[in-house]
Structures are given as C-alpha cells and as structure tokens.
Amino acid sequence: MFYGHLHPLVLHFPIALMLLVAVLEVLPTLTRQQFGSGYGKAKRVVLILGAASAVVAATMGLTLASGGAYEGETVSLHKSAGISVAVLAVSSVVLAYLTQRGAAFRGLYGTALAGTVIAIFVAGHWGGNLTHGSRFLSGAAPEPLATWMGEDRLAVLKARYNNDSYAADVEPILDEHCLQCHGPDKQQGDLRLDLKDAALAGGESGRPAIEPGNPLASDVIRRLFLPRDHEEAMPPDDRPRPSDEQIVVLADWIAEGALFAGELSGAAGFLADYLGSDIEPADETAVATLRDAGAVVASLSKDNNLLSVDVSLKPLDKALLLDLLEPLSKHIAWLDLGGNSIDDDVLDMVANLQNLTRLSLENTAVDDKMIRPVSEVESLVTLNVTNTRVTADSFASLSQLPFLESVYAWNTETTPAALDEVRTALAPVKIIGGATLSLPPPERGVNEVMEEPIDAAIDE
Ligand code: HEC
C-alpha cells in the first residue's frame, strides 16, 4: 500500500521528463539549429527515464486504486489515461530505436510521443479532479477560460441547489426507526415510507402518511405524538421512538415539501433569484415597443429585472418577433410563443435566451428537428409543447437539462407507450399529458388559423 501512496509524488517524473523529450524534439526545428550527436543521445536518455518513470507511476496508481479508497467514473477515466501514458511512452522508446534503423518509423515515433503528451494532460486533468475536486483548476480560472475548461455556472449552481437534505437528515431517521416495518422488505399496515408515492398514498387507513407542506396533517407525525400506550402510536410496542430533535427534522422536512432523494424544489424561483441578480433593468423603449405590438410583458419579481413575455394572445410576424425580442434576450425568463409562426430562426433565438426558465411552444409547428436548440437552454425548468408535432424522441434529449422539472405534452405525436418509456427515463422530470385531443397540430408557418385554436375546436 505504501508503494501506492507514492503515486502522487512519482507521477511528476514522467510528466516533466516526457514533456522535456517533446521540447527537445521540436527545439531544433524551432531554432533552426543543428545540435550534434550528443543531443540525440541525451534526448534518448531522457526518453528512457521518462518511459520508465511512467510505468512506475502507473503501477503505483493501480496499486493505490485497488486499495479501494477511490471509486467512480473519474477514477476509471484517470486510470485509462494513466495506463495510456505508460503504454505510449514505452512505445515511443521502441519507435525511437526503430527510427535509427529506418526513417519510416519517424512519423510513428512522433505520433506516439504526441499521444503521450496528450495522455499526460488528460490524466493530469482527471487526477487533479480526483485529489482537488472537479473545480480545483477551472473554478479558479478567469472567464472565459473557466467556461472553456468546463466550469459551467449552471452545473455549479445545480450542485449547490440539489436537494440532499433527504439523504443527509431524513433517510437515516426513517431507516433507524421505521423502515424495518415500512420499507422495501415489509409493509406493515400496507405502508411504505421510503418511496414518495407510497408514502403520500398512505396505508390501510387510507389517510396520507405524509402531506407535503403540512406536518400536522401527516399521519407520520401524528402517530409520533400519541401517548406510548395508544394503539396507533409509532413505532409500536416498546420500540425506541425518534428523539424530539429527530421528530423536528421530520416535521421540518414535511413542512418544506417532503422532497425525496433527487427531487428539486421550486427551481424556477431559485433560478429567477440567482439568474436575475446581476441583470440591469431592461431597455424601456424595447419593452414599450413589444407591448405596443400586442405582447403582454410583465416583471417577474421586484427583486430582479427578469421579464415574462407572452406573445400568444396576438401572434407576431416572425421578423418582427425576432426584432422585438432580441434587445431583451437577457431579461426574458418566461416566454410564451403559443400560436406563433415558429421556424428554425425563432428557435435559434430562443436558444440564446440565457435566463429562460419557462417556455411555451404550444400550438406551433415545432417538430423534433426544430426543437433541438431548446435542449441547449440550460436554465429551462418548464417546457410546454402541447399540440405540436414533437415526438417522444425529443424528450429524451431534454433529459440533459439540469433544472428541467416538467414538460407539458398533450396532443403531441407521441404514442402513449413511447411516452411511458420516456417518463421512466426522464424521472424525476414530469411529463404531463398524453391524451390526444382531436385537433391536428398546426401546419408549418400557418398563423392566422392559430388564434384560439382550442376554442375553435371546442365550438365545432
Ligand atoms: C415494528 C414494526 C413497526 C415499526 C418499527 C413502525 N411501524 Fe408503523 N405500523 C406498524 C403496524 C403493524 C401498523 C399497522 C397498524 C396500525 O395502523 O397501527 C403500522 C401503521 C403505521 C401507519 C398507518 C398506516 C395506515 O395508513 O394504516 C403509519 C403512518 C405508521 N405506521 C408510521 C410509522 C412511522 C413514522 C414509523 C417510524 C417512526 C413506524 N411507523 C415504525 C408497524 C411498525
């Protein structure tokens, strides 16, 4: 094991030596000088030492990893890259010797050496993430370097925002006191408390065991306060009760919405606060012009300058729409394009709305191809594609979106079976809808007929 622990020290040798070999290789070309035969020999010595140290560092790394202290995807990526460094470095040594025999090997040698250098950077990147956390370097880097290095502000935000209090605080209490009778193995009283739907539904009594937002109405809490000898008191018999502090944790958790593992709360509000915080007020003339054109423009919060823009009541000419929305691209957080004439240009514009959290494309000609740019709108929380030609395939690509909570998908070109499949794949994103209305989605580019299409269909 001690051998393995030397890995972080030793790995600096192959890095320095192999990079030095690469520098020595390009130096004569760069400086246009001849360095004589001693230079070639020295180069080869450095190369051999570099390759040898790469092999040692890699075996040390493997020993360290087999100790089990490190696990996960980053480790396997680092491992593959580290092994590649060793293999490529040794290949470079072999090819360097073959080059002396025949110039034909020169190209191969160059490729192997370049590969070694690249592998060193890749291994170093993943290794740095392992020891310092993934934001070690990129988090300290100035924009736009940070973005280039994959420091994604929304991803960072997401990590901060992700609800992990369930796993940290609530689950251990349930696990200690309740799940042996209301868990995966046993469901006394027909109640299971480790799954949200089951817990909300309750058991035999038909009362909800948990009512999100209302601890006092939740049977779970009520039973914890019953006198010990009451027949409904939980846990039953003389089993130890959760402590008062633990009961408070459970009650707080229910009061805050009883979010189970991986669930998000109010992403829209959270994002609006965060995204809007550094945005200057919108240009008043731009807002006034948009209003004059028939759009409903409202401020989302008195705490920020984000806007809700609804052009569904009076669909606009496409060119006008693009012109009017462009100056507000930072401010638009909610956008309702319902019934408008949608094409690729409009959706490209949408993809550039960096603070968009809610988008409605209801009653438009949007289809799987056109909707693609939407999967780049990372801040998106709610998407409405009701009455469009979108199919289940599109929803799958939306699963990349870190904050997405719901997709409204009534009357799309999705079969119920495909929708069910996507629902499972996308959980916890909710896909709402499925029933097919008798109304055909609008044709591409049709606008006039789109005003109040639902009412028209109902009247018929
Ligand atoms: C030793 C097993 C056991 C443990 C531990 C236990 N329960 Fe129960 N629980 C039961 C049994 C048996 C019933 C059914 C009888 C009843 O309704 O009182 C029940 C019923 C319930 C019900 C009513 C379900 C319904 O709708 O009928 C709730 C709520 C409940 N338990 C909550 C809890 C909570 C919360 C804990 C942990 C703090 C807990 N239980 C721990 C055995 C257990």
Short mmCIF file of N, CA and C in Angstrom, two decimals, residues 390-393 395 409 412-423 433-436:
data_model
loop_
_atom_site.label_atom_id
_atom_site.label_comp_id
_atom_site.label_asym_id
_atom_site.label_seq_id
_atom_site.Cartn_x
_atom_site.Cartn_y
_atom_site.Cartn_z
N VAL A 390 -44.09 17.34 -31.99
CA VAL A 390 -42.95 16.78 -31.28
C VAL A 390 -43.23 15.32 -30.89
N THR A 391 -42.23 14.46 -30.97
CA THR A 391 -42.41 13.07 -30.55
C THR A 391 -41.57 12.78 -29.30
N ALA A 392 -41.73 11.56 -28.79
CA ALA A 392 -41.03 11.18 -27.56
C ALA A 392 -39.51 11.29 -27.71
N ASP A 393 -39.00 11.17 -28.93
CA ASP A 393 -37.55 11.26 -29.14
C ASP A 393 -36.99 12.56 -28.60
N PHE A 395 -38.01 14.35 -26.12
CA PHE A 395 -37.97 14.45 -24.66
C PHE A 395 -36.69 13.83 -24.13
N ALA A 409 -47.10 17.95 -22.48
CA ALA A 409 -47.03 17.32 -23.80
C ALA A 409 -48.37 16.71 -24.20
N THR A 412 -49.35 15.51 -28.61
CA THR A 412 -48.15 15.56 -29.44
C THR A 412 -48.15 14.29 -30.28
N GLU A 413 -47.15 14.15 -31.14
CA GLU A 413 -47.11 12.96 -31.98
C GLU A 413 -46.44 11.81 -31.24
N THR A 414 -46.78 11.66 -30.00
CA THR A 414 -46.15 10.65 -29.17
C THR A 414 -47.16 9.57 -28.87
N THR A 415 -46.77 8.34 -29.00
CA THR A 415 -47.69 7.28 -28.61
C THR A 415 -47.66 7.14 -27.10
N PRO A 416 -48.77 6.70 -26.50
CA PRO A 416 -48.78 6.53 -25.05
C PRO A 416 -47.65 5.61 -24.57
N ALA A 417 -47.35 4.55 -25.35
CA ALA A 417 -46.30 3.62 -24.94
C ALA A 417 -44.95 4.32 -24.91
N ALA A 418 -44.66 5.09 -25.97
CA ALA A 418 -43.38 5.80 -26.03
C ALA A 418 -43.29 6.80 -24.89
N LEU A 419 -44.41 7.42 -24.60
CA LEU A 419 -44.44 8.42 -23.54
C LEU A 419 -44.12 7.79 -22.19
N ASP A 420 -44.69 6.61 -21.96
CA ASP A 420 -44.42 5.92 -20.69
C ASP A 420 -42.95 5.60 -20.55
N GLU A 421 -42.36 5.17 -21.65
CA GLU A 421 -40.95 4.82 -21.64
C GLU A 421 -40.10 6.05 -21.30
N VAL A 422 -40.41 7.15 -21.97
CA VAL A 422 -39.67 8.38 -21.74
C VAL A 422 -39.88 8.89 -20.32
N ARG A 423 -41.08 8.71 -19.82
CA ARG A 423 -41.38 9.14 -18.45
C ARG A 423 -40.43 8.49 -17.46
N GLY A 433 -49.35 14.99 -19.59
CA GLY A 433 -50.12 14.90 -20.82
C GLY A 433 -50.07 13.51 -21.37
N GLY A 434 -50.58 13.34 -22.55
CA GLY A 434 -50.57 12.01 -23.13
C GLY A 434 -51.83 11.78 -23.93
N ALA A 435 -52.95 12.21 -23.37
CA ALA A 435 -54.20 12.03 -24.09
C ALA A 435 -54.13 12.83 -25.38
N THR A 436 -54.73 12.33 -26.41
CA THR A 436 -54.68 13.01 -27.69
C THR A 436 -55.99 13.74 -27.93
#
